[in-house]
PDB file of C-alpha atoms in Angstrom:
ATOM      1  CA  MET A 113      32.245 -27.595   6.951  1.00  0.00           C
ATOM      2  CA  THR A 114      29.924 -24.728   5.993  1.00  0.00           C
ATOM      3  CA  ALA A 115      28.206 -24.901   2.608  1.00  0.00           C
ATOM      4  CA  PRO A 116      28.245 -21.807   0.363  1.00  0.00           C
ATOM      5  CA  GLY A 117      25.526 -19.408   1.478  1.00  0.00           C
ATOM      6  CA  GLU A 118      25.370 -20.815   5.016  1.00  0.00           C
ATOM      7  CA  MET A 119      26.754 -18.906   7.959  1.00  0.00           C
ATOM      8  CA  ALA A 120      29.517 -20.476   9.997  1.00  0.00           C
ATOM      9  CA  VAL A 121      28.887 -20.529  13.731  1.00  0.00           C
ATOM     10  CA  PRO A 122      32.096 -19.785  15.662  1.00  0.00           C
ATOM     11  CA  ARG A 123      33.061 -22.516  18.067  1.00  0.00           C
ATOM     12  CA  PRO A 124      33.445 -21.359  21.673  1.00  0.00           C
ATOM     13  CA  PRO A 125      36.859 -20.942  23.282  1.00  0.00           C
ATOM     14  CA  GLY A 126      38.171 -23.470  25.782  1.00  0.00           C
ATOM     15  CA  PRO A 127      38.875 -26.914  24.378  1.00  0.00           C
ATOM     16  CA  ARG A 128      39.142 -25.541  20.835  1.00  0.00           C
ATOM     17  CA  THR A 129      42.731 -25.687  19.660  1.00  0.00           C
ATOM     18  CA  PHE A 130      44.763 -23.630  17.226  1.00  0.00           C
ATOM     19  CA  VAL A 131      48.219 -24.497  16.045  1.00  0.00           C
ATOM     20  CA  TYR A 132      51.322 -23.565  14.161  1.00  0.00           C
ATOM     21  CA  SER A 133      53.520 -26.396  12.984  1.00  0.00           C
ATOM     22  CA  VAL A 134      55.488 -29.504  13.832  1.00  0.00           C
ATOM     23  CA  GLY A 135      59.055 -30.091  14.909  1.00  0.00           C
ATOM     24  CA  ALA A 136      61.206 -27.206  16.101  1.00  0.00           C
ATOM     25  CA  ASP A 137      58.619 -24.565  15.181  1.00  0.00           C
ATOM     26  CA  ALA A 138      55.999 -26.271  17.319  1.00  0.00           C
ATOM     27  CA  GLU A 139      58.443 -26.526  20.225  1.00  0.00           C
ATOM     28  CA  ASP A 140      59.123 -22.779  20.054  1.00  0.00           C
ATOM     29  CA  ALA A 141      55.406 -22.022  19.911  1.00  0.00           C
ATOM     30  CA  LYS A 142      54.805 -24.187  22.999  1.00  0.00           C
ATOM     31  CA  ASN A 143      56.769 -21.627  25.000  1.00  0.00           C
ATOM     32  CA  SER A 144      53.887 -19.182  24.568  1.00  0.00           C
ATOM     33  CA  ARG A 145      51.484 -18.563  27.438  1.00  0.00           C
ATOM     34  CA  CYS A 146      48.801 -19.176  24.827  1.00  0.00           C
ATOM     35  CA  CYS A 147      49.754 -22.860  25.009  1.00  0.00           C
ATOM     36  CA  ARG A 148      49.681 -23.162  28.828  1.00  0.00           C
ATOM     37  CA  PRO A 149      46.188 -23.430  30.356  1.00  0.00           C
ATOM     38  CA  ALA A 150      45.410 -20.503  32.649  1.00  0.00           C
ATOM     39  CA  ASP A 151      42.576 -20.044  35.150  1.00  0.00           C
ATOM     40  CA  PRO A 152      41.847 -17.186  35.356  1.00  0.00           C
ATOM     41  CA  PRO A 153      42.789 -16.422  31.735  1.00  0.00           C
ATOM     42  CA  TYR A 154      45.591 -14.057  30.806  1.00  0.00           C
ATOM     43  CA  LEU A 155      44.550 -10.467  30.106  1.00  0.00           C
ATOM     44  CA  TRP A 156      44.825  -8.956  26.652  1.00  0.00           C
ATOM     45  CA  HIS A 157      46.223  -5.432  26.568  1.00  0.00           C
ATOM     46  CA  SER A 158      46.088  -3.382  23.377  1.00  0.00           C
ATOM     47  CA  TYR A 159      49.230  -1.517  22.395  1.00  0.00           C
ATOM     48  CA  TYR A 160      48.066  -1.013  18.812  1.00  0.00           C
ATOM     49  CA  VAL A 161      48.651   2.135  16.775  1.00  0.00           C
ATOM     50  CA  PRO A 162      45.035   2.639  15.649  1.00  0.00           C
ATOM     51  CA  ASP A 163      45.866   4.537  12.449  1.00  0.00           C
ATOM     52  CA  ASN A 164      48.590   2.133  11.309  1.00  0.00           C
ATOM     53  CA  GLU A 165      48.035   1.132   7.665  1.00  0.00           C
ATOM     54  CA  GLY A 166      47.842  -2.581   8.459  1.00  0.00           C
ATOM     55  CA  ILE A 167      45.243  -2.179  11.190  1.00  0.00           C
ATOM     56  CA  ALA A 168      43.315   0.358   9.089  1.00  0.00           C
ATOM     57  CA  ALA A 169      43.157  -2.184   6.244  1.00  0.00           C
ATOM     58  CA  VAL A 170      41.679  -4.780   8.614  1.00  0.00           C
ATOM     59  CA  ARG A 171      39.037  -2.293   9.764  1.00  0.00           C
ATOM     60  CA  ASP A 172      38.222  -1.218   6.202  1.00  0.00           C
ATOM     61  CA  TRP A 173      37.751  -4.829   5.118  1.00  0.00           C
ATOM     62  CA  PHE A 174      35.336  -5.524   7.972  1.00  0.00           C
ATOM     63  CA  ASP A 175      33.454  -2.282   7.265  1.00  0.00           C
ATOM     64  CA  GLN A 176      32.603  -3.422   3.706  1.00  0.00           C
ATOM     65  CA  LEU A 177      30.957  -6.635   4.879  1.00  0.00           C
ATOM     66  CA  PRO A 178      27.230  -7.137   5.488  1.00  0.00           C
ATOM     67  CA  ILE A 179      26.574  -6.895   9.220  1.00  0.00           C
ATOM     68  CA  VAL A 180      25.623 -10.575   9.613  1.00  0.00           C
ATOM     69  CA  VAL A 181      28.848 -11.716   7.914  1.00  0.00           C
ATOM     70  CA  SER A 182      30.917  -9.198   9.869  1.00  0.00           C
ATOM     71  CA  GLU A 183      29.481 -10.386  13.180  1.00  0.00           C
ATOM     72  CA  THR A 184      30.212 -14.017  12.303  1.00  0.00           C
ATOM     73  CA  LEU A 185      33.856 -13.246  11.485  1.00  0.00           C
ATOM     74  CA  ILE A 186      34.205 -11.028  14.555  1.00  0.00           C
ATOM     75  CA  GLY A 187      33.056 -14.064  16.536  1.00  0.00           C
ATOM     76  CA  GLU A 188      35.891 -16.096  14.999  1.00  0.00           C
ATOM     77  CA  LEU A 189      38.457 -13.503  16.083  1.00  0.00           C
ATOM     78  CA  GLU A 190      36.971 -13.342  19.564  1.00  0.00           C
ATOM     79  CA  ALA A 191      37.200 -17.137  19.839  1.00  0.00           C
ATOM     80  CA  ILE A 192      40.878 -17.068  18.830  1.00  0.00           C
ATOM     81  CA  PHE A 193      41.775 -14.340  21.329  1.00  0.00           C
ATOM     82  CA  GLU A 194      39.771 -15.980  24.124  1.00  0.00           C
ATOM     83  CA  THR A 195      41.319 -19.372  23.435  1.00  0.00           C
ATOM     84  CA  ALA A 196      44.802 -17.837  23.473  1.00  0.00           C
ATOM     85  CA  ALA A 197      44.058 -16.019  26.747  1.00  0.00           C
ATOM     86  CA  ALA A 198      42.891 -19.293  28.271  1.00  0.00           C
ATOM     87  CA  GLY A 199      46.190 -20.922  27.231  1.00  0.00           C
ATOM     88  CA  CYS A 200      44.395 -23.502  25.096  1.00  0.00           C
ATOM     89  CA  THR A 201      46.204 -23.183  21.765  1.00  0.00           C
ATOM     90  CA  ASN A 202      47.983 -26.303  20.576  1.00  0.00           C
ATOM     91  CA  PRO A 203      51.009 -26.040  18.258  1.00  0.00           C
ATOM     92  CA  SER A 204      50.521 -29.631  17.086  1.00  0.00           C
ATOM     93  CA  ASP A 205      47.086 -29.135  15.521  1.00  0.00           C
ATOM     94  CA  ARG A 206      46.767 -28.717  11.745  1.00  0.00           C
ATOM     95  CA  ASP A 207      44.993 -25.325  11.724  1.00  0.00           C
ATOM     96  CA  LYS A 208      48.293 -23.518  12.395  1.00  0.00           C
ATOM     97  CA  PRO A 209      47.299 -20.337  14.197  1.00  0.00           C
ATOM     98  CA  ILE A 210      50.327 -19.727  16.458  1.00  0.00           C
ATOM     99  CA  LYS A 211      53.946 -19.212  15.525  1.00  0.00           C
ATOM    100  CA  ALA A 212      56.998 -18.063  17.442  1.00  0.00           C
ATOM    101  CA  PHE A 213      58.878 -15.143  15.865  1.00  0.00           C
ATOM    102  CA  ARG A 214      62.207 -16.770  16.498  1.00  0.00           C
ATOM    103  CA  ARG A 215      63.870 -18.987  19.061  1.00  0.00           C
ATOM    104  CA  GLY A 216      64.320 -17.512  22.531  1.00  0.00           C
ATOM    105  CA  GLU A 217      62.059 -14.458  22.075  1.00  0.00           C
ATOM    106  CA  GLN A 218      58.647 -13.769  23.597  1.00  0.00           C
ATOM    107  CA  TYR A 219      56.968 -12.532  20.408  1.00  0.00           C
ATOM    108  CA  TYR A 220      54.229 -14.648  18.885  1.00  0.00           C
ATOM    109  CA  GLU A 221      52.023 -14.562  15.802  1.00  0.00           C
ATOM    110  CA  LEU A 222      48.404 -15.731  15.850  1.00  0.00           C
ATOM    111  CA  ARG A 223      47.148 -16.712  12.401  1.00  0.00           C
ATOM    112  CA  HIS A 224      43.655 -17.157  11.017  1.00  0.00           C
ATOM    113  CA  THR A 225      41.963 -17.168   7.605  1.00  0.00           C
ATOM    114  CA  LEU A 226      38.880 -14.947   7.450  1.00  0.00           C
ATOM    115  CA  ASP A 227      36.550 -16.120   4.692  1.00  0.00           C
ATOM    116  CA  PRO A 228      33.342 -14.119   4.163  1.00  0.00           C
ATOM    117  CA  LEU A 229      31.976 -16.631   1.623  1.00  0.00           C
ATOM    118  CA  ILE A 230      30.860 -13.724  -0.560  1.00  0.00           C
ATOM    119  CA  GLU A 231      31.563 -13.657  -4.285  1.00  0.00           C
ATOM    120  CA  GLY A 232      33.977 -10.863  -5.137  1.00  0.00           C
ATOM    121  CA  VAL A 233      35.173 -10.389  -1.541  1.00  0.00           C
ATOM    122  CA  PRO A 234      38.463 -12.217  -1.074  1.00  0.00           C
ATOM    123  CA  ARG A 235      39.324 -14.162   2.023  1.00  0.00           C
ATOM    124  CA  GLN A 236      42.098 -12.648   4.099  1.00  0.00           C
ATOM    125  CA  LEU A 237      45.054 -14.158   5.923  1.00  0.00           C
ATOM    126  CA  PHE A 238      44.850 -12.429   9.308  1.00  0.00           C
ATOM    127  CA  ARG A 239      48.130 -12.076  11.223  1.00  0.00           C
ATOM    128  CA  HIS A 240      48.299 -10.793  14.805  1.00  0.00           C
ATOM    129  CA  TYR A 241      51.462 -10.139  16.821  1.00  0.00           C
ATOM    130  CA  HIS A 242      51.779 -10.025  20.581  1.00  0.00           C
ATOM    131  CA  TYR A 243      54.422  -9.959  23.305  1.00  0.00           C
ATOM    132  CA  GLU A 244      54.430 -11.795  26.631  1.00  0.00           C
ATOM    133  CA  PRO A 245      56.165  -9.651  29.271  1.00  0.00           C
ATOM    134  CA  ASP A 246      57.719 -11.064  32.433  1.00  0.00           C
ATOM    135  CA  GLY A 247      57.700  -9.868  36.016  1.00  0.00           C
ATOM    136  CA  GLU A 248      54.762  -7.827  37.236  1.00  0.00           C
ATOM    137  CA  TRP A 249      53.117  -8.015  33.801  1.00  0.00           C
ATOM    138  CA  SER A 250      53.316 -11.809  33.513  1.00  0.00           C
ATOM    139  CA  THR A 251      49.523 -12.162  33.499  1.00  0.00           C
ATOM    140  CA  TYR A 252      49.251 -10.094  30.300  1.00  0.00           C
ATOM    141  CA  LEU A 253      49.407 -10.686  26.568  1.00  0.00           C
ATOM    142  CA  VAL A 254      50.353  -7.373  24.920  1.00  0.00           C
ATOM    143  CA  ALA A 255      48.797  -6.920  21.467  1.00  0.00           C
ATOM    144  CA  LEU A 256      51.287  -5.062  19.259  1.00  0.00           C
ATOM    145  CA  HIS A 257      50.055  -5.132  15.681  1.00  0.00           C
ATOM    146  CA  ALA A 258      47.743  -6.836  13.171  1.00  0.00           C
ATOM    147  CA  HIS A 259      47.471  -6.934   9.391  1.00  0.00           C
ATOM    148  CA  PHE A 260      46.358  -9.034   6.451  1.00  0.00           C
ATOM    149  CA  LYS A 261      49.177 -10.997   4.858  1.00  0.00           C
ATOM    150  CA  ASP A 262      49.751  -9.887   1.267  1.00  0.00           C
ATOM    151  CA  VAL A 263      50.532 -12.877  -0.947  1.00  0.00           C
ATOM    152  CA  ALA A 264      50.725 -10.920  -4.224  1.00  0.00           C
ATOM    153  CA  GLY A 265      54.071 -10.994  -5.982  1.00  0.00           C
ATOM    154  CA  ASP A 266      56.924 -13.467  -5.905  1.00  0.00           C
ATOM    155  CA  ALA A 267      58.104 -15.360  -2.832  1.00  0.00           C
ATOM    156  CA  LYS A 268      60.743 -12.754  -1.948  1.00  0.00           C
ATOM    157  CA  GLN A 269      58.238  -9.899  -2.105  1.00  0.00           C
ATOM    158  CA  VAL A 270      55.807 -11.801   0.117  1.00  0.00           C
ATOM    159  CA  SER A 271      58.577 -12.633   2.589  1.00  0.00           C
ATOM    160  CA  ASP A 272      59.941  -9.074   2.636  1.00  0.00           C
ATOM    161  CA  GLU A 273      56.502  -7.614   3.335  1.00  0.00           C
ATOM    162  CA  GLN A 274      55.866 -10.105   6.129  1.00  0.00           C
ATOM    163  CA  THR A 275      59.253  -9.279   7.630  1.00  0.00           C
ATOM    164  CA  ARG A 276      58.408  -5.572   7.467  1.00  0.00           C
ATOM    165  CA  GLN A 277      55.253  -6.179   9.459  1.00  0.00           C
ATOM    166  CA  MET A 278      57.108  -8.231  12.076  1.00  0.00           C
ATOM    167  CA  VAL A 279      59.831  -5.592  12.407  1.00  0.00           C
ATOM    168  CA  TYR A 280      57.137  -2.983  12.960  1.00  0.00           C
ATOM    169  CA  ALA A 281      55.608  -5.104  15.750  1.00  0.00           C
ATOM    170  CA  LYS A 282      58.998  -5.491  17.428  1.00  0.00           C
ATOM    171  CA  LYS A 283      59.662  -1.753  17.245  1.00  0.00           C
ATOM    172  CA  ARG A 284      56.264  -1.162  18.775  1.00  0.00           C
ATOM    173  CA  CYS A 285      57.245  -3.484  21.612  1.00  0.00           C
ATOM    174  CA  GLU A 286      60.580  -1.735  22.177  1.00  0.00           C
ATOM    175  CA  LEU A 287      58.721   1.552  22.614  1.00  0.00           C
ATOM    176  CA  GLY A 288      56.182  -0.150  24.854  1.00  0.00           C
ATOM    177  CA  ARG A 289      58.840  -1.467  27.212  1.00  0.00           C
ATOM    178  CA  SER A 290      59.941   2.096  27.979  1.00  0.00           C
ATOM    179  CA  GLN A 291      56.332   2.980  28.808  1.00  0.00           C
ATOM    180  CA  HIS A 292      55.496  -0.330  30.535  1.00  0.00           C
ATOM    181  CA  TRP A 293      52.913  -0.739  27.754  1.00  0.00           C
ATOM    182  CA  ASN A 294      50.712   1.816  29.565  1.00  0.00           C
ATOM    183  CA  LEU A 295      49.846  -0.857  32.111  1.00  0.00           C
ATOM    184  CA  PRO A 296      47.988  -1.472  34.359  1.00  0.00           C
ATOM    185  CA  CYS A 297      44.698  -0.970  32.597  1.00  0.00           C
ATOM    186  CA  GLU A 298      41.101  -2.054  32.638  1.00  0.00           C
ATOM    187  CA  VAL A 299      40.302  -5.433  31.135  1.00  0.00           C
ATOM    188  CA  GLU A 300      39.878  -4.923  27.386  1.00  0.00           C
ATOM    189  CA  ASN A 301      37.883  -6.534  24.619  1.00  0.00           C
ATOM    190  CA  LEU A 302      40.677  -6.877  22.099  1.00  0.00           C
ATOM    191  CA  VAL A 303      38.423  -7.159  19.047  1.00  0.00           C
ATOM    192  CA  ASP A 304      36.633  -3.942  20.031  1.00  0.00           C
ATOM    193  CA  ARG A 305      39.992  -2.164  20.248  1.00  0.00           C
ATOM    194  CA  LEU A 306      41.269  -3.658  16.997  1.00  0.00           C
ATOM    195  CA  LEU A 307      38.170  -2.820  14.965  1.00  0.00           C
ATOM    196  CA  ASP A 308      37.333   0.385  16.865  1.00  0.00           C
ATOM    197  CA  LEU A 309      33.861  -0.905  17.723  1.00  0.00           C
ATOM    198  CA  ASP A 310      31.532   0.828  20.138  1.00  0.00           C
ATOM    199  CA  THR A 311      31.406  -0.965  23.466  1.00  0.00           C
TER     200      THR A 311
END
């Protein structure tokens, strides 16, 4: 555990595990490619809408951080995406980063808490949605949408907002199917695409 004022060093991908839950939820999450080791790793493909309000909020939050803190948290996101691409997530672990949208569908949610350890800057519950297409695109993980989960308000408000974000991701996927997600493409650094960083 990192003490206040110390910088956390992101653990490398590979054996590191991320999880969602136990029971039926864990069984659904195990269907994800992110839970089946792959060598070579799966390829991330961005199908984000860059000016979407949820993605813009993620970028704005990172932009306010001191560069050293930002780079540390970017490293955490990179580790999550690399671990997922390697198929090394584990739905039985307590950190709960992967969830299936619902039974029988190929939509998944990666979850992570970003904590800058800076007074006055709140931690954020990062949520990332992707789709796992079949057929000729079966080596890809298609990134649809990302946002910070808003926990303000009562339970219904929180649930309704989360549902709105998931519905948006599914609509994005439906459009993507008609365009074959603009694949094939060059191998992408997903964090660079998400945060609009210079490569």
